[in-house]
Tab-separated table of C-alpha atoms and ligand atoms in Angstrom:
chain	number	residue	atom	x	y	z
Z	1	UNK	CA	0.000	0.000	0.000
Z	2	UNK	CA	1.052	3.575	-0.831
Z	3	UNK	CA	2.013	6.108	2.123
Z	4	UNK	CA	-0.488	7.752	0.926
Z	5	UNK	CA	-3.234	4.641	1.099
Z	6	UNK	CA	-2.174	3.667	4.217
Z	7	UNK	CA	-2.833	7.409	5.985
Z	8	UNK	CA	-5.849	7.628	4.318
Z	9	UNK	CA	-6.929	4.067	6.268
Z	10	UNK	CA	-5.686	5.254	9.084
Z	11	UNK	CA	-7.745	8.062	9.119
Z	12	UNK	CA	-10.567	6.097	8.219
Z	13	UNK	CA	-9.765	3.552	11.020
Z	14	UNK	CA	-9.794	6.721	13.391
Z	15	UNK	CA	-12.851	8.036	12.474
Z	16	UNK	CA	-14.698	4.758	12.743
Z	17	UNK	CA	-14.757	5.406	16.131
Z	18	UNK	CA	-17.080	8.491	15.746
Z	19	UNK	CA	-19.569	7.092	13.468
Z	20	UNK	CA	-23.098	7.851	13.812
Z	21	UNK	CA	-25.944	5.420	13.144
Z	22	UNK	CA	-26.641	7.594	9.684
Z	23	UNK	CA	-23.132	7.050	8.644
Z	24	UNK	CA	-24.271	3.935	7.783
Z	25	UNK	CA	-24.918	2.954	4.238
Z	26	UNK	CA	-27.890	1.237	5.408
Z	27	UNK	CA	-29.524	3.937	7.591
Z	28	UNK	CA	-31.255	6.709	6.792
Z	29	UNK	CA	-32.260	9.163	9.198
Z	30	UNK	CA	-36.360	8.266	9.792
Z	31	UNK	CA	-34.632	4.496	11.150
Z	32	UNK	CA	-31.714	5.841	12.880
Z	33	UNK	CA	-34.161	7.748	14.839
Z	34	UNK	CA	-36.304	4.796	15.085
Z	35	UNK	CA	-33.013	2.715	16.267
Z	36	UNK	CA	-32.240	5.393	19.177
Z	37	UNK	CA	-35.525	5.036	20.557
Z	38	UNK	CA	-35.491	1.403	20.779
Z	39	UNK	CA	-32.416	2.100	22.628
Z	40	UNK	CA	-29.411	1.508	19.518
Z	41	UNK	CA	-27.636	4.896	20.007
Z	42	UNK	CA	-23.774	3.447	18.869
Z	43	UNK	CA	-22.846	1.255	16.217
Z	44	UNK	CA	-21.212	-1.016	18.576
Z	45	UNK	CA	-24.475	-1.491	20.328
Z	46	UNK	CA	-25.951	-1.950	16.901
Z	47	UNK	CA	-23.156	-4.651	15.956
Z	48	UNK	CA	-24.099	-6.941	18.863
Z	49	UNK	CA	-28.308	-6.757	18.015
Z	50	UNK	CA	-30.034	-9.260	17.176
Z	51	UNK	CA	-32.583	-9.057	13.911
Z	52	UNK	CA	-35.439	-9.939	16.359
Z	53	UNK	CA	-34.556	-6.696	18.767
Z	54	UNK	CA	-34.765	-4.710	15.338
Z	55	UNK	CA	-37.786	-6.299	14.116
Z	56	UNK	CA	-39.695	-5.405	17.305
Z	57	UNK	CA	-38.878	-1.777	16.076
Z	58	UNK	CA	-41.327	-2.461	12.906
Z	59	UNK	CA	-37.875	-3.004	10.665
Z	60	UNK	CA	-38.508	-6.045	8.580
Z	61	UNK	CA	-36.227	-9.153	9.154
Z	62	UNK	CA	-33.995	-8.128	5.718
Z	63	UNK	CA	-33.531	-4.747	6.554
Z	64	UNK	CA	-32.711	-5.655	10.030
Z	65	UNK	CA	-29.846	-8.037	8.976
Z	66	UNK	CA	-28.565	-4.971	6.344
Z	67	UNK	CA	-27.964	-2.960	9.114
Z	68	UNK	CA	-26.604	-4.889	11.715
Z	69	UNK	CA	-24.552	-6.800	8.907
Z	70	UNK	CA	-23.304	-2.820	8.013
Z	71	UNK	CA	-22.577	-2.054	11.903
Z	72	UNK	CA	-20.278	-4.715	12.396
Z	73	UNK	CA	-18.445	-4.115	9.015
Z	74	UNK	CA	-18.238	-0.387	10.312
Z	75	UNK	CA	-16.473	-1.609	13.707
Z	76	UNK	CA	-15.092	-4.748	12.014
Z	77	UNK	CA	-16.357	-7.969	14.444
Z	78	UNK	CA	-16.266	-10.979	12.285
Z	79	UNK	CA	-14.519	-14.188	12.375
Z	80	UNK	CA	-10.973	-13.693	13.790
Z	81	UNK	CA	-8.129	-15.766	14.355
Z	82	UNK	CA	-7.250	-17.950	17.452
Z	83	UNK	CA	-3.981	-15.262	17.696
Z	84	UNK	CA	-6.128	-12.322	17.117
Z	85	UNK	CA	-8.393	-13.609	20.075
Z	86	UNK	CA	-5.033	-13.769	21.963
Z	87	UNK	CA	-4.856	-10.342	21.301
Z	88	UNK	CA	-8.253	-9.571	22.256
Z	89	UNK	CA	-8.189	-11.366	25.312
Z	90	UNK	CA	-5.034	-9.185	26.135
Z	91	UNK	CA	-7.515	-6.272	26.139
Z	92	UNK	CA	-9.189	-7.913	29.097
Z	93	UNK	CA	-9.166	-4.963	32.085
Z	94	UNK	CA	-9.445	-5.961	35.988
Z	95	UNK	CA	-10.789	-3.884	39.227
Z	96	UNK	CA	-9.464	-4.536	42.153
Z	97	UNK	CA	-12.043	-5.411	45.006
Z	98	UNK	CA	-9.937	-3.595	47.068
Z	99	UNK	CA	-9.153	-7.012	49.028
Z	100	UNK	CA	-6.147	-8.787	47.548
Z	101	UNK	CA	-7.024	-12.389	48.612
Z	102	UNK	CA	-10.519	-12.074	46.987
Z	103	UNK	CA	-8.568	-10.194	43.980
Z	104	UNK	CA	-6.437	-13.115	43.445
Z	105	UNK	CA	-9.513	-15.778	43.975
Z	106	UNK	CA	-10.755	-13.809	41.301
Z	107	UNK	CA	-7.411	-13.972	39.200
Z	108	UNK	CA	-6.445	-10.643	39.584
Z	109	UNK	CA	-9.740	-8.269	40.202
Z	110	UNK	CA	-13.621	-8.312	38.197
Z	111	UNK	CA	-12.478	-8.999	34.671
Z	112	UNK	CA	-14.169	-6.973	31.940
Z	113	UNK	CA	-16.408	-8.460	29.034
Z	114	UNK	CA	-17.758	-10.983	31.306
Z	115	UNK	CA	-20.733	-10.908	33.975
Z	116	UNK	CA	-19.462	-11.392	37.421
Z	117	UNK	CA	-22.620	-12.082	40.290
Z	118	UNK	CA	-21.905	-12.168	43.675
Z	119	UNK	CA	-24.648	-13.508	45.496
Z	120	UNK	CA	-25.525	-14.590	49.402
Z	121	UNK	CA	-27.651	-13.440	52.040
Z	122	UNK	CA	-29.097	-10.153	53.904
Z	123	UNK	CA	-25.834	-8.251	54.552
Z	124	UNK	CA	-23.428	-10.534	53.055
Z	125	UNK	CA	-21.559	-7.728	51.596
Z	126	UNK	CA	-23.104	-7.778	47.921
Z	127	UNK	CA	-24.053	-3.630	48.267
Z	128	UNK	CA	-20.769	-2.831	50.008
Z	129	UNK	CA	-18.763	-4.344	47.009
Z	130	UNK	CA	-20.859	-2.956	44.280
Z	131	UNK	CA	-19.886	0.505	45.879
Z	132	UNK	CA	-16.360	-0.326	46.225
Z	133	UNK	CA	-15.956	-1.311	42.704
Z	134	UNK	CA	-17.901	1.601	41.481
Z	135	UNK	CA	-15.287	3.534	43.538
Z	136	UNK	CA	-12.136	1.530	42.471
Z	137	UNK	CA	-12.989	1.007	38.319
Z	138	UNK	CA	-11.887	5.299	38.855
Z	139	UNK	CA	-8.382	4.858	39.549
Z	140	UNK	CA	-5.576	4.551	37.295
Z	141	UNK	CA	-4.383	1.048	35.986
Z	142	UNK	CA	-1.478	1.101	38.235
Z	143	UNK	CA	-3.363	1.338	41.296
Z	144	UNK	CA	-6.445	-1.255	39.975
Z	145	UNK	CA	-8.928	0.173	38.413
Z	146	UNK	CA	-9.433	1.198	34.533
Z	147	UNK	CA	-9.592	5.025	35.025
Z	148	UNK	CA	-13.085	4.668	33.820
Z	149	UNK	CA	-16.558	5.379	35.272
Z	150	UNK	CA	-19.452	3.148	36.221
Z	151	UNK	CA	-23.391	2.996	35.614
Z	152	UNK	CA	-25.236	1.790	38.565
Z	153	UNK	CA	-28.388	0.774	38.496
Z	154	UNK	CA	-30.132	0.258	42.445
Z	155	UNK	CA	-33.218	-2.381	42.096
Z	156	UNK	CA	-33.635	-1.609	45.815
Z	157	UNK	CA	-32.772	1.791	46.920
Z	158	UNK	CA	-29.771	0.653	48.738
Z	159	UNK	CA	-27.244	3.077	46.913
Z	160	UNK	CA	-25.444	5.458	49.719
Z	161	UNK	CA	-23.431	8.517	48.234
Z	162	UNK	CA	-21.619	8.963	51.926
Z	163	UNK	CA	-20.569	5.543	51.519
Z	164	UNK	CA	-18.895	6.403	47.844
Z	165	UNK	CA	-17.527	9.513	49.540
Z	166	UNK	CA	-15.815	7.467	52.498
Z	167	UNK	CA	-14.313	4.912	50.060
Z	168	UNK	CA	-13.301	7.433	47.946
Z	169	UNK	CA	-11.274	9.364	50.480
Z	170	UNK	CA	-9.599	5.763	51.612
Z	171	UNK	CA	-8.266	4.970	48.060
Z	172	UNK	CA	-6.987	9.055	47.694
Z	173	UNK	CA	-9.559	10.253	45.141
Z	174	UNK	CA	-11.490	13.274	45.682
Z	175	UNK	CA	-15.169	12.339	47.095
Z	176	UNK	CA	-16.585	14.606	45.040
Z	177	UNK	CA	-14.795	14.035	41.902
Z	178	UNK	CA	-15.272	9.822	42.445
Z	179	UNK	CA	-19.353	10.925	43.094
Z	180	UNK	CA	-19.180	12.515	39.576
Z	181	UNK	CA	-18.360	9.088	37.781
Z	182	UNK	CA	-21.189	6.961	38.889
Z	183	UNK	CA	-24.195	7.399	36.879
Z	184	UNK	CA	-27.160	6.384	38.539
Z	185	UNK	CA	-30.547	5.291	37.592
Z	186	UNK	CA	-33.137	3.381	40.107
Z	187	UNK	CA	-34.765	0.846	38.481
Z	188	UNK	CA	-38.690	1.127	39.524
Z	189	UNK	CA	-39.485	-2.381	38.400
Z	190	UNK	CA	-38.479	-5.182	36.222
Z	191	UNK	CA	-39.579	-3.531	32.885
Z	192	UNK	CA	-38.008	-0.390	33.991
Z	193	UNK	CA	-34.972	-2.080	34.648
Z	194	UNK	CA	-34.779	-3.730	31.210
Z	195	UNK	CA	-35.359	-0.596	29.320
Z	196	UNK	CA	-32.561	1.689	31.398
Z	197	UNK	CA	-30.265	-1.148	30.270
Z	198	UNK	CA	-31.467	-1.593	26.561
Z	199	UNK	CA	-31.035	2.830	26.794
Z	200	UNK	CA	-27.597	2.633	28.214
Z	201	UNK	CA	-25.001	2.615	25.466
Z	202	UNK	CA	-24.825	6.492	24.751
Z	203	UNK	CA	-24.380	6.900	28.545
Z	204	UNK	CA	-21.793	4.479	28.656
Z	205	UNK	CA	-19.985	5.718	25.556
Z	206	UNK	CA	-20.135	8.877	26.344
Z	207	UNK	CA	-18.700	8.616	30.156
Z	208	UNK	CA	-16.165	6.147	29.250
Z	209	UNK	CA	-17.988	3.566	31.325
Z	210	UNK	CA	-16.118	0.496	32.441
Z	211	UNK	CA	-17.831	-1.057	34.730
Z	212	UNK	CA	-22.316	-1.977	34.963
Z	213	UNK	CA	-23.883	-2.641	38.066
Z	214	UNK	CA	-26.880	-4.347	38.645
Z	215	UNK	CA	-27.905	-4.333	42.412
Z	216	UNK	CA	-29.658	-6.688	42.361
Z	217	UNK	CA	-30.092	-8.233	39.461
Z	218	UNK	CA	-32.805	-10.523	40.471
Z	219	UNK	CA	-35.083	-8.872	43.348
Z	220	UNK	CA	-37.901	-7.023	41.270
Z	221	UNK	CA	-38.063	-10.511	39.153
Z	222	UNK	CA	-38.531	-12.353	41.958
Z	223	UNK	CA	-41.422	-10.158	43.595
Z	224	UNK	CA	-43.086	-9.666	40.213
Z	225	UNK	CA	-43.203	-13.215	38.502
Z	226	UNK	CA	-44.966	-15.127	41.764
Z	227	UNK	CA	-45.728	-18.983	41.036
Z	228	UNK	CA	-44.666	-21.439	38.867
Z	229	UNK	CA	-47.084	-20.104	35.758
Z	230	UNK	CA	-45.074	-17.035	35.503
Z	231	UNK	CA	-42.108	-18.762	35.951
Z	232	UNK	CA	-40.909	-19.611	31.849
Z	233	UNK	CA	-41.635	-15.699	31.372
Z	234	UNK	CA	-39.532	-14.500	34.093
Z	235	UNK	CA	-36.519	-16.507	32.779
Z	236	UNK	CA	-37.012	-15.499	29.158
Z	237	UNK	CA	-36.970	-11.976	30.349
Z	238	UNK	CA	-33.808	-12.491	32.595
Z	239	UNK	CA	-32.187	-14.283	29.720
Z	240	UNK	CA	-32.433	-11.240	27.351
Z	241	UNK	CA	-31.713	-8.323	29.915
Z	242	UNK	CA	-28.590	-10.762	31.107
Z	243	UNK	CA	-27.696	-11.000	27.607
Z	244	UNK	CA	-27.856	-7.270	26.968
Z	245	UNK	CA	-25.503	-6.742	29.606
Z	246	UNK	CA	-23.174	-9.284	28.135
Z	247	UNK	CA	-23.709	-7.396	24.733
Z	248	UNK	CA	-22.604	-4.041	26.103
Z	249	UNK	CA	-20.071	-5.491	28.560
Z	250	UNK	CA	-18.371	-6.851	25.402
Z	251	UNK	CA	-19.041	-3.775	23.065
Z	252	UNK	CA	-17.350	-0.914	25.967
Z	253	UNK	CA	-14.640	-3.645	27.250
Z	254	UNK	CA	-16.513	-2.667	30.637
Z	255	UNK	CA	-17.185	-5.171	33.356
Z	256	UNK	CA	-20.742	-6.329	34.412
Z	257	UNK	CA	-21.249	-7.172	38.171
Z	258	UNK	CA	-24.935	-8.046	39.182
Z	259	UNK	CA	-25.776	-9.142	42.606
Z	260	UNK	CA	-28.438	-11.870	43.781
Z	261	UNK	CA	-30.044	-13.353	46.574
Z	262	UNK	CA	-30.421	-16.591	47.729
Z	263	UNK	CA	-33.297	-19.285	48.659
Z	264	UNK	CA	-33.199	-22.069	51.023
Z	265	UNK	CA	-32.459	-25.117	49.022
Z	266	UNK	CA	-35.003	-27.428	51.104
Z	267	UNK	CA	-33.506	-31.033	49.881
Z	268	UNK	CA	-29.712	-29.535	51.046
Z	269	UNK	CA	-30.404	-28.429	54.506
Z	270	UNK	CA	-27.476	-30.063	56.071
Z	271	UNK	CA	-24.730	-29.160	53.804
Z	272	UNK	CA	-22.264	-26.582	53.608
Z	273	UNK	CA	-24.393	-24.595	50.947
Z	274	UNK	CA	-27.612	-24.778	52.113
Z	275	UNK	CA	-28.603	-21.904	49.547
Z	276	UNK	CA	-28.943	-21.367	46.134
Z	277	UNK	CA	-28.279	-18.469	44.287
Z	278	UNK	CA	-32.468	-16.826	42.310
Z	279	UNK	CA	-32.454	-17.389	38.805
Z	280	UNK	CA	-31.776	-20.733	38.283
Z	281	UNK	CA	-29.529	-21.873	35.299
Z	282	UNK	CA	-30.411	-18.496	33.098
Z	283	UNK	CA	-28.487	-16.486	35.549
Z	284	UNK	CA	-25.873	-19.076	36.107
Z	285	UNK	CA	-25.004	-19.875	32.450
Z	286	UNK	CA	-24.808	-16.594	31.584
Z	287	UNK	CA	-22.646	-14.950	34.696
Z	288	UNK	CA	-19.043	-16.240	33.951
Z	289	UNK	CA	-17.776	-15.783	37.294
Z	290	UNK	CA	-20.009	-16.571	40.374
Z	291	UNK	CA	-19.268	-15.564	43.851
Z	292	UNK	CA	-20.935	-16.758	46.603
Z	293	UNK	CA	-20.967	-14.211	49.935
Z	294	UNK	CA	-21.268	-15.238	53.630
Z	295	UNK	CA	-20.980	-13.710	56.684
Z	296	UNK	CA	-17.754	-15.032	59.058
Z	297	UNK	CA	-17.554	-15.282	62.826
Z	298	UNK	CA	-16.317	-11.474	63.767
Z	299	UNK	CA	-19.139	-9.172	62.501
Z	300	UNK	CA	-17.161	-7.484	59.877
Z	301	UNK	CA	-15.805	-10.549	57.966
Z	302	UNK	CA	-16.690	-12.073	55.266
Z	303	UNK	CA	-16.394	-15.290	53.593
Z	304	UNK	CA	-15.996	-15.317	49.089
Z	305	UNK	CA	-16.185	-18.227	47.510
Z	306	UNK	CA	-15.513	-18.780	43.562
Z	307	UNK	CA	-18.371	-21.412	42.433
Z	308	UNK	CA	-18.060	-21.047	38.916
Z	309	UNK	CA	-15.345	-19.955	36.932
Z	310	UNK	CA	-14.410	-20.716	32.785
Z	311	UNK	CA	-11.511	-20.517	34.287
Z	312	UNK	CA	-10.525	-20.452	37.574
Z	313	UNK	CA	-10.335	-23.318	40.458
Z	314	UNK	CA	-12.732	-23.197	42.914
Z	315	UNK	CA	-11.668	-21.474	46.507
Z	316	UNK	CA	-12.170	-18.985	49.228
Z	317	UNK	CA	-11.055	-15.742	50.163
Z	318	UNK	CA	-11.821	-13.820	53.619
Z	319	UNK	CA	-11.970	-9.931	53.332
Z	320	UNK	CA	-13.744	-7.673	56.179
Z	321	UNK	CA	-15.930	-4.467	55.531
Z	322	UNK	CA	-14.519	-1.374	57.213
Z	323	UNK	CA	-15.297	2.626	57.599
Z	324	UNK	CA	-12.485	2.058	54.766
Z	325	UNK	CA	-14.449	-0.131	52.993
Z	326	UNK	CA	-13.240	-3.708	51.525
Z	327	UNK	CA	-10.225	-4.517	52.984
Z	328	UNK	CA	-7.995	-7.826	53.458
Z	329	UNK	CA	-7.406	-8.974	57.244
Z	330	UNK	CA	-4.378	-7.876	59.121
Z	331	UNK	CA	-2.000	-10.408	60.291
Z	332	UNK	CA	-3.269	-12.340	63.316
Z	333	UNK	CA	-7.188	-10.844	62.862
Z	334	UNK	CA	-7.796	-14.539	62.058
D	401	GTP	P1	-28.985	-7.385	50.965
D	401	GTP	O1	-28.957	-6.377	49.869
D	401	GTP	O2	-29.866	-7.005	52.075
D	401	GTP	O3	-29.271	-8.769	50.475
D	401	GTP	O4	-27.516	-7.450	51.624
D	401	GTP	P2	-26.086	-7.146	50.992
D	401	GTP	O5	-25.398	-8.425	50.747
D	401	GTP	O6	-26.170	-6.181	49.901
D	401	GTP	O7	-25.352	-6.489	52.220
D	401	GTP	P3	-24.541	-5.131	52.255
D	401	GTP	O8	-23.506	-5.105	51.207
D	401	GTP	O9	-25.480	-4.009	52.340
D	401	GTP	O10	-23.747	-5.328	53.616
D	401	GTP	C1	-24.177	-4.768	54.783
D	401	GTP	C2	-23.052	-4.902	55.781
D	401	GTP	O11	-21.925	-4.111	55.373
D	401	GTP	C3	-23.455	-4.373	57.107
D	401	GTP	O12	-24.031	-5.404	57.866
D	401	GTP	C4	-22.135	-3.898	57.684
D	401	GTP	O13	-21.462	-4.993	58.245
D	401	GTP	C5	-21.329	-3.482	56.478
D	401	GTP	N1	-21.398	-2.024	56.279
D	401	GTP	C6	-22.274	-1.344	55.531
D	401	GTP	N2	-22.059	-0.020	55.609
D	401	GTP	C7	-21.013	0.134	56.430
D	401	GTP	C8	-20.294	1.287	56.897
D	401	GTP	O14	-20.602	2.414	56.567
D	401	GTP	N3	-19.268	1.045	57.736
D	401	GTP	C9	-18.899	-0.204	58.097
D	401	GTP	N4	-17.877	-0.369	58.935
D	401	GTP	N5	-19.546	-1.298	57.667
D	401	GTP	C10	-20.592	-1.132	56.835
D	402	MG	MG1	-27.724	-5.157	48.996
């Protein structure tokens, strides 16, 4: 290629990255419009749709496969390479929990393009580590996070800005500064909490968004879908919102942490895990990384243990919750 060839694809390569949904050879500006409000705002979001999601827009199924076909050539997803995935994996970010045992159970901090769940019981910690991380994905690399910002969405009004401000002030950032870089939204109900994920791409493009919170993931489904008739509906519904997050998780290289509660597990009351985490297998084929969160002897400890992992062996990690926040033990607490 020609000096001259290869700066021009360089600046096309560059301004890829600020395309519009018109830019596309496929879109005019009537179904751009219609895209936004259906909650496609970026052609990455758009690259990672499915022709049904379209479809329900009143696009027809050939159109629909035009245009997502044309957003992925625009941000260039197709097959790659086992090396190129190397390479891609190598893009991979982590946040540290701000505990280093539960960092390294969790190979080195909450890995992006994945879902990560913690779940356990009543003041297990869930809350307190969603607000740490939300804290922590703000620093720079070198000190653990992805000098990013994170979208939180609070299913159950459990979201404390004094908290962010004390964590914030115990990793050195400015409180006010760290409250600045959480975007929050409270999700109402289970519909409401679909949409303000299917409408969060532009947010998260635009604030350089790195890491997605969902806390929790599960509780309006579980109030709303009572007995087993509602039951195939509720999981469909989870599938597709937990696959949205995936979608966007991938599209931002931003991580995805959702919480979730337990339920007895009546046939298992004697074992060690007399629990099991809501959702069933939709939410556990579809988190990557599953933590399970219990309360230690010494009020402010806590017990983490890795149940599933593509990954990762299985293990435990103890951390405590502090004024500080999440912390490791000192020598000789335990
Ligand atoms: P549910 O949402 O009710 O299922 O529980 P959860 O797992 O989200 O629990 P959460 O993360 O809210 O943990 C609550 C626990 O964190 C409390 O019992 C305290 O031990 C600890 N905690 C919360 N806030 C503070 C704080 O400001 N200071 C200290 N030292 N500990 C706190
Ligand atoms: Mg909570």
């Amino acid at each position: 290629m020609s000096p001259r060839g290869r700066a021009r694809r360089n600046a096309q390569a560059e301004a890829k990255t600020y395309l519009k949904l018109e830019d596309l050879p496929s879109v005019g500006a009537a179904t751009a419009e219609k895209l936004r409000e259906i909650g496609f705002s970026t052609i990455e979001a758009l690259a990672t749709a499915t022709i049904s999601e379209l479809a329900a827009a009143g696009i027809s199924e050939k159109r629909a496969a035009e245009i997502i076909s044309a957003a992925r050539q625009a941000i260039e997803t197709s097959w790659v390479t086992a090396k190129q995935l190397a390479e891609l994996k190598k893009t991979v970010g982590r946040i540290t929990t701000g505990s280093k045992s539960l960092d390294r159970l969790l190979g080195g901090g909450v890995e992006t393009q994945s879902i990560t769940e913690f779940f356990g019981e009543y003041g297990s910690g869930k809350s307190q580590l969603c607000h740490q991380l939300a804290v922590n994905v703000q620093l720079p690399p070198e000190k653990g996070g992805l000098d990013g910002a994170a979208l939180y969405i609070d299913t159950e009004n459990t979201f404390r800005i004094e908290r962010i401000a004390q964590m914030a002030k115990a990793v050195g950032l400015d409180p006010d500064q760290a409250a600045e870089r959480i975007i929050y939204a409270e999700a109402y109900n289970s519909d409401h909490q679909i949409l303000l994920l299917e409408k969060a791409d532009k947010v998260i493009k635009e604030n350089n968004v790195r890491l997605i919170i969902i806390d929790s993931l599960t509780s309006h489904f579980r109030s709303e879908y009572v007995g087993r008739q509602n039951l195939p509906e509720r999981q469909q519904k989870l599938n597709k919102h937990m696959h949205k997050l995936l979608r966007l998780a991938r599209a931002f290289n931003a991580a995805a942490v959702v919480t979730n509660q337990v339920m007895a597990r009546p046939d298992e009351f004697f074992s060690a895990m007399a629990v099991l985490p809501v959702g069933g297998h939709v939410v556990g084929h579809t988190s990557h990384t599953r933590i399970y969160l219990r309360k230690a002897a010494g009020k402010n400890v806590r017990i983490a243990r890795l149940v599933s992992s593509p990954y990762l062996p299985e293990g435990e990690a103890i951390f405590k919750i502090t004024e500080n926040g999440v912390e490791d033990l000192e020598e000789g607490e335990r």
